mmCIF file of C-alpha atoms in Angstrom:
data_model
loop_
_atom_site.group_PDB
_atom_site.id
_atom_site.type_symbol
_atom_site.label_atom_id
_atom_site.label_comp_id
_atom_site.label_asym_id
_atom_site.label_seq_id
_atom_site.Cartn_x
_atom_site.Cartn_y
_atom_site.Cartn_z
ATOM 1 C CA GLY A 1 -28.951 -38.061 -5.316
ATOM 2 C CA PRO A 2 -26.266 -37.993 -8.450
ATOM 3 C CA ALA A 3 -23.921 -35.149 -6.686
ATOM 4 C CA HIS A 4 -20.547 -34.253 -8.336
ATOM 5 C CA HIS A 5 -18.891 -35.472 -5.052
ATOM 6 C CA HIS A 6 -20.491 -37.794 -2.357
ATOM 7 C CA ASP A 7 -17.823 -37.222 0.427
ATOM 8 C CA LEU A 8 -19.156 -35.879 3.935
ATOM 9 C CA ASP A 9 -19.390 -32.593 3.018
ATOM 10 C CA GLU A 10 -21.707 -32.835 0.339
ATOM 11 C CA HIS A 11 -23.802 -34.930 2.833
ATOM 12 C CA VAL A 12 -23.661 -32.232 5.715
ATOM 13 C CA GLY A 13 -24.826 -29.741 2.972
ATOM 14 C CA ALA A 14 -27.967 -32.000 2.326
ATOM 15 C CA VAL A 15 -28.503 -32.191 5.842
ATOM 16 C CA PHE A 16 -28.577 -28.266 5.660
ATOM 17 C CA ARG A 17 -30.586 -28.064 2.879
ATOM 18 C CA ALA A 18 -33.225 -30.093 4.590
ATOM 19 C CA ILE A 19 -33.074 -28.307 8.005
ATOM 20 C CA GLU A 20 -33.493 -24.851 5.905
ATOM 21 C CA TYR A 21 -36.507 -26.542 4.146
ATOM 22 C CA LEU A 22 -38.044 -27.313 7.335
ATOM 23 C CA ASP A 23 -37.389 -23.660 8.543
ATOM 24 C CA ALA A 24 -36.672 -24.748 12.075
ATOM 25 C CA PRO A 25 -33.859 -25.929 14.253
ATOM 26 C CA ALA A 26 -33.513 -29.784 14.128
ATOM 27 C CA THR A 27 -32.494 -32.588 16.192
ATOM 28 C CA LEU A 28 -30.168 -34.791 14.247
ATOM 29 C CA VAL A 29 -29.944 -38.555 14.878
ATOM 30 C CA GLY A 30 -26.950 -40.522 12.868
ATOM 31 C CA ASN A 31 -26.036 -43.986 12.742
ATOM 32 C CA SER A 32 -22.510 -44.929 11.502
ATOM 33 C CA MET A 33 -21.396 -42.779 8.958
ATOM 34 C CA GLY A 34 -24.374 -40.737 9.637
ATOM 35 C CA GLY A 35 -23.391 -40.020 13.177
ATOM 36 C CA LEU A 36 -20.242 -38.675 11.866
ATOM 37 C CA VAL A 37 -22.101 -36.388 9.348
ATOM 38 C CA ALA A 38 -24.364 -35.477 12.353
ATOM 39 C CA MET A 39 -21.172 -34.060 14.136
ATOM 40 C CA LEU A 40 -19.829 -32.269 11.163
ATOM 41 C CA ALA A 41 -23.024 -30.548 10.815
ATOM 42 C CA THR A 42 -23.514 -29.598 14.609
ATOM 43 C CA ARG A 43 -19.687 -28.471 14.548
ATOM 44 C CA ALA A 44 -20.590 -26.098 11.501
ATOM 45 C CA ARG A 45 -23.755 -24.713 12.388
ATOM 46 C CA PRO A 46 -24.546 -25.265 15.936
ATOM 47 C CA ASP A 47 -27.425 -22.825 15.733
ATOM 48 C CA LEU A 48 -29.371 -25.147 13.483
ATOM 49 C CA ILE A 49 -29.148 -27.990 15.609
ATOM 50 C CA ASP A 50 -31.114 -28.107 18.963
ATOM 51 C CA ALA A 51 -29.506 -31.887 20.030
ATOM 52 C CA MET A 52 -27.761 -34.575 18.495
ATOM 53 C CA VAL A 53 -28.227 -38.431 18.919
ATOM 54 C CA LEU A 54 -24.859 -40.702 17.691
ATOM 55 C CA VAL A 55 -25.678 -44.409 17.121
ATOM 56 C CA ASP A 56 -22.558 -46.146 16.792
ATOM 57 C CA PRO A 57 -20.812 -43.172 14.971
ATOM 58 C CA ALA A 58 -17.859 -43.818 13.113
ATOM 59 C CA ALA A 59 -14.776 -43.127 15.303
ATOM 60 C CA PRO A 60 -11.235 -43.736 15.638
ATOM 61 C CA LEU A 61 -9.733 -46.723 17.544
ATOM 62 C CA PRO A 62 -8.309 -45.991 20.754
ATOM 63 C CA GLY A 63 -4.601 -46.499 21.097
ATOM 64 C CA ARG A 64 -3.532 -49.780 19.831
ATOM 65 C CA THR A 65 -6.979 -51.472 19.885
ATOM 66 C CA PRO A 66 -7.498 -53.815 17.501
ATOM 67 C CA PRO A 67 -10.808 -53.693 15.389
ATOM 68 C CA PRO A 68 -13.520 -55.888 16.681
ATOM 69 C CA ASN A 69 -13.726 -57.603 13.484
ATOM 70 C CA LEU A 70 -10.325 -57.771 11.536
ATOM 71 C CA ALA A 71 -11.989 -59.453 8.081
ATOM 72 C CA MET A 72 -14.720 -56.905 8.273
ATOM 73 C CA ALA A 73 -12.259 -53.878 8.725
ATOM 74 C CA VAL A 74 -10.131 -54.988 5.706
ATOM 75 C CA ARG A 75 -13.256 -55.532 3.538
ATOM 76 C CA ILE A 76 -14.757 -51.903 4.326
ATOM 77 C CA LEU A 77 -11.166 -50.575 3.570
ATOM 78 C CA ALA A 78 -11.109 -52.474 0.303
ATOM 79 C CA GLN A 79 -14.583 -51.122 -0.704
ATOM 80 C CA SER A 80 -13.372 -47.485 0.078
ATOM 81 C CA LEU A 81 -10.526 -47.725 -2.148
ATOM 82 C CA PRO A 82 -10.609 -46.252 -5.708
ATOM 83 C CA GLY A 83 -9.525 -49.603 -7.493
ATOM 84 C CA THR A 84 -10.933 -52.326 -5.329
ATOM 85 C CA GLY A 85 -14.005 -50.614 -4.490
ATOM 86 C CA PRO A 86 -15.778 -50.611 -8.037
ATOM 87 C CA ALA A 87 -14.585 -54.019 -8.580
ATOM 88 C CA LEU A 88 -16.255 -55.382 -5.248
ATOM 89 C CA ALA A 89 -19.541 -53.456 -6.017
ATOM 90 C CA GLY A 90 -19.559 -55.092 -9.486
ATOM 91 C CA LEU A 91 -18.889 -58.627 -8.033
ATOM 92 C CA TYR A 92 -21.615 -58.049 -5.528
ATOM 93 C CA ARG A 93 -24.114 -56.688 -7.911
ATOM 94 C CA HIS A 94 -23.279 -59.725 -10.390
ATOM 95 C CA MET A 95 -23.225 -62.402 -7.873
ATOM 96 C CA LEU A 96 -25.959 -61.323 -5.060
ATOM 97 C CA THR A 97 -29.688 -60.652 -5.475
ATOM 98 C CA PRO A 98 -30.841 -57.574 -3.731
ATOM 99 C CA ARG A 99 -32.299 -60.078 -0.854
ATOM 100 C CA ARG A 100 -28.971 -61.615 -0.314
ATOM 101 C CA GLN A 101 -27.148 -58.590 -0.382
ATOM 102 C CA VAL A 102 -29.158 -57.285 2.457
ATOM 103 C CA GLU A 103 -28.948 -60.578 4.305
ATOM 104 C CA MET A 104 -25.216 -60.687 4.341
ATOM 105 C CA ALA A 105 -25.011 -56.903 5.057
ATOM 106 C CA LEU A 106 -27.543 -57.157 8.207
ATOM 107 C CA GLY A 107 -26.095 -60.551 9.243
ATOM 108 C CA SER A 108 -22.571 -59.046 9.416
ATOM 109 C CA ILE A 109 -23.141 -56.274 11.261
ATOM 110 C CA THR A 110 -25.980 -57.349 13.949
ATOM 111 C CA ALA A 111 -25.436 -59.619 17.015
ATOM 112 C CA ARG A 112 -28.804 -61.266 16.374
ATOM 113 C CA PHE A 113 -29.969 -61.432 12.835
ATOM 114 C CA GLU A 114 -32.738 -63.322 13.495
ATOM 115 C CA SER A 115 -34.368 -60.903 15.916
ATOM 116 C CA ILE A 116 -35.002 -58.337 12.883
ATOM 117 C CA ALA A 117 -38.625 -58.070 11.770
ATOM 118 C CA PRO A 118 -39.231 -59.602 8.325
ATOM 119 C CA SER A 119 -40.953 -56.284 7.505
ATOM 120 C CA VAL A 120 -37.665 -54.456 7.909
ATOM 121 C CA ILE A 121 -35.750 -56.695 5.748
ATOM 122 C CA ASP A 122 -38.394 -56.368 3.208
ATOM 123 C CA GLU A 123 -38.089 -52.791 3.156
ATOM 124 C CA ALA A 124 -34.381 -52.899 3.005
ATOM 125 C CA VAL A 125 -34.640 -55.397 0.028
ATOM 126 C CA ASP A 126 -36.993 -52.908 -1.847
ATOM 127 C CA LEU A 127 -34.603 -50.165 -0.961
ATOM 128 C CA ALA A 128 -31.652 -52.175 -2.405
ATOM 129 C CA THR A 129 -33.715 -52.861 -5.526
ATOM 130 C CA THR A 130 -34.490 -49.475 -6.203
ATOM 131 C CA ARG A 131 -30.701 -48.492 -5.563
ATOM 132 C CA ARG A 132 -29.561 -50.833 -8.331
ATOM 133 C CA ASN A 133 -31.374 -48.560 -10.872
ATOM 134 C CA PHE A 134 -29.052 -45.693 -10.053
ATOM 135 C CA PRO A 135 -25.910 -45.819 -12.067
ATOM 136 C CA TRP A 136 -24.033 -43.469 -9.570
ATOM 137 C CA ALA A 137 -25.038 -45.411 -6.092
ATOM 138 C CA SER A 138 -21.957 -47.373 -6.068
ATOM 139 C CA ARG A 139 -19.720 -44.638 -6.922
ATOM 140 C CA ALA A 140 -21.396 -42.575 -3.972
ATOM 141 C CA PHE A 141 -20.878 -45.500 -1.699
ATOM 142 C CA ILE A 142 -17.104 -45.717 -2.442
ATOM 143 C CA GLU A 143 -16.593 -41.938 -2.258
ATOM 144 C CA SER A 144 -18.725 -41.787 1.142
ATOM 145 C CA ALA A 145 -16.808 -44.761 2.370
ATOM 146 C CA ALA A 146 -13.450 -43.109 1.592
ATOM 147 C CA SER A 147 -14.259 -39.835 2.976
ATOM 148 C CA THR A 148 -15.397 -41.557 6.351
ATOM 149 C CA ARG A 149 -11.707 -43.608 6.446
ATOM 150 C CA ARG A 150 -9.949 -40.343 6.009
ATOM 151 C CA TRP A 151 -11.620 -39.099 9.368
ATOM 152 C CA VAL A 152 -11.237 -41.930 11.353
ATOM 153 C CA LEU A 153 -7.795 -42.995 10.483
ATOM 154 C CA ARG A 154 -6.507 -39.347 11.803
ATOM 155 C CA PRO A 155 -7.642 -39.488 15.592
ATOM 156 C CA ALA A 156 -5.900 -36.227 16.197
ATOM 157 C CA ARG A 157 -8.107 -34.137 13.597
ATOM 158 C CA TYR A 158 -11.231 -36.219 14.296
ATOM 159 C CA HIS A 159 -10.879 -35.304 18.183
ATOM 160 C CA SER A 160 -9.694 -31.765 17.867
ATOM 161 C CA MET A 161 -12.670 -31.035 15.436
ATOM 162 C CA PHE A 162 -15.337 -32.332 18.025
ATOM 163 C CA GLU A 163 -13.927 -31.211 21.286
ATOM 164 C CA THR A 164 -15.769 -28.013 21.216
ATOM 165 C CA ILE A 165 -19.374 -29.449 20.461
ATOM 166 C CA GLU A 166 -21.749 -28.086 23.216
ATOM 167 C CA THR A 167 -25.036 -29.286 21.805
ATOM 168 C CA PRO A 168 -27.006 -31.720 23.890
ATOM 169 C CA THR A 169 -25.776 -35.141 22.748
ATOM 170 C CA LEU A 170 -26.956 -38.875 23.362
ATOM 171 C CA LEU A 171 -24.235 -41.641 22.599
ATOM 172 C CA MET A 172 -25.515 -45.085 21.978
ATOM 173 C CA TRP A 173 -24.041 -48.153 21.070
ATOM 174 C CA GLY A 174 -24.286 -51.839 20.945
ATOM 175 C CA ASP A 175 -21.868 -53.648 23.176
ATOM 176 C CA ARG A 176 -21.540 -56.471 20.352
ATOM 177 C CA ASP A 177 -20.986 -54.183 17.564
ATOM 178 C CA PRO A 178 -18.707 -55.917 15.121
ATOM 179 C CA LEU A 179 -17.989 -52.804 13.009
ATOM 180 C CA VAL A 180 -17.543 -49.823 15.137
ATOM 181 C CA SER A 181 -15.742 -50.912 18.374
ATOM 182 C CA PRO A 182 -17.443 -50.736 21.654
ATOM 183 C CA ALA A 183 -13.845 -49.244 22.828
ATOM 184 C CA ALA A 184 -14.216 -46.662 20.375
ATOM 185 C CA MET A 185 -17.624 -45.330 21.779
ATOM 186 C CA GLU A 186 -16.228 -45.538 25.485
ATOM 187 C CA ALA A 187 -13.139 -43.682 24.448
ATOM 188 C CA LEU A 188 -15.415 -40.836 22.843
ATOM 189 C CA SER A 189 -17.695 -40.543 25.771
ATOM 190 C CA ARG A 190 -14.642 -40.086 28.079
ATOM 191 C CA ARG A 191 -13.716 -37.263 25.977
ATOM 192 C CA HIS A 192 -17.108 -35.826 26.127
ATOM 193 C CA PRO A 193 -17.968 -36.320 29.854
ATOM 194 C CA ASP A 194 -20.989 -34.069 29.383
ATOM 195 C CA TRP A 195 -22.655 -36.230 26.829
ATOM 196 C CA ASP A 196 -25.483 -38.801 28.046
ATOM 197 C CA THR A 197 -24.858 -42.274 26.761
ATOM 198 C CA LYS A 198 -26.916 -45.550 26.573
ATOM 199 C CA VAL A 199 -25.681 -48.909 25.983
ATOM 200 C CA PHE A 200 -27.667 -51.855 24.362
ATOM 201 C CA PRO A 201 -26.375 -55.150 25.657
ATOM 202 C CA GLY A 202 -26.546 -58.065 23.305
ATOM 203 C CA VAL A 203 -26.710 -55.533 20.426
ATOM 204 C CA GLY A 204 -24.638 -54.722 17.409
ATOM 205 C CA HIS A 205 -24.229 -51.647 15.080
ATOM 206 C CA VAL A 206 -27.836 -50.948 14.481
ATOM 207 C CA PRO A 207 -29.781 -50.641 18.030
ATOM 208 C CA GLN A 208 -32.550 -49.079 16.018
ATOM 209 C CA ILE A 209 -32.982 -52.103 13.822
ATOM 210 C CA GLU A 210 -32.017 -54.930 16.396
ATOM 211 C CA ALA A 211 -33.734 -53.401 19.489
ATOM 212 C CA PRO A 212 -36.403 -50.958 18.348
ATOM 213 C CA GLU A 213 -38.511 -50.382 21.071
ATOM 214 C CA SER A 214 -35.806 -50.196 23.668
ATOM 215 C CA PHE A 215 -34.138 -47.815 21.356
ATOM 216 C CA THR A 216 -37.201 -45.571 20.710
ATOM 217 C CA THR A 217 -38.045 -45.113 24.393
ATOM 218 C CA ALA A 218 -34.486 -44.303 25.263
ATOM 219 C CA VAL A 219 -34.421 -41.748 22.883
ATOM 220 C CA VAL A 220 -37.867 -40.192 23.375
ATOM 221 C CA GLU A 221 -37.122 -40.102 27.380
ATOM 222 C CA TRP A 222 -33.865 -38.252 26.801
ATOM 223 C CA LEU A 223 -35.239 -35.796 24.390
ATOM 224 C CA SER A 224 -37.959 -35.017 26.855
ATOM 225 C CA ARG A 225 -35.533 -34.285 29.561
ATOM 226 C CA VAL A 226 -33.350 -32.284 27.355
ATOM 227 C CA GLU A 227 -36.320 -30.077 26.127
ATOM 228 C CA ASN A 228 -37.577 -29.764 29.943
ATOM 229 C CA PHE A 229 -33.979 -28.858 30.833
ATOM 230 C CA GLY A 230 -33.660 -26.409 28.233
ATOM 231 C CA ARG A 231 -36.971 -24.484 29.317
#
């Protein structure tokens, strides 16, 4: 919603408010920036989180590893800056219909855009159309992207924050992700050998959209094992 700030702390606060409303510990499933939000929430209040599923979460590149798609990395950086971000948001809004905006976004982050169910695209278009009625939506995106950038560009801070997480975690990624490098996921996995992993071959940044059946099966089976182990 139209919060005063739209940084990751605000998103974490929204997660906590939802958990408190449900009045029960939760399993957090987060993709991309949502994965980073899930980690921040779990780090802050592990008592509220039973398990965590991270799907291509935002993470630093290891060492001198280049981004998987340099042009996309530059575009995401530009969208997170206070000067160019609003200008690009206005340009996209003026030049692109909601459907074209969705097609471009999904086409750039998936490995096989043609595999996405038309109903999923239609739902995304409906959401994009609704979002255009919210005057704060562009600012929320820019501030969220900037907050994420501040985390992933400071690897020491990122890893020191999350190295003590003990919550059962499943780390999932697509091996053709053009946005979050598979090398970053492999490095994150090595830092957390207690985390379980699942790699989706031939899949990009959103396995839950590109391979929904495999994704759902993997999550359900893992949660069943975790729940049985905890009893």
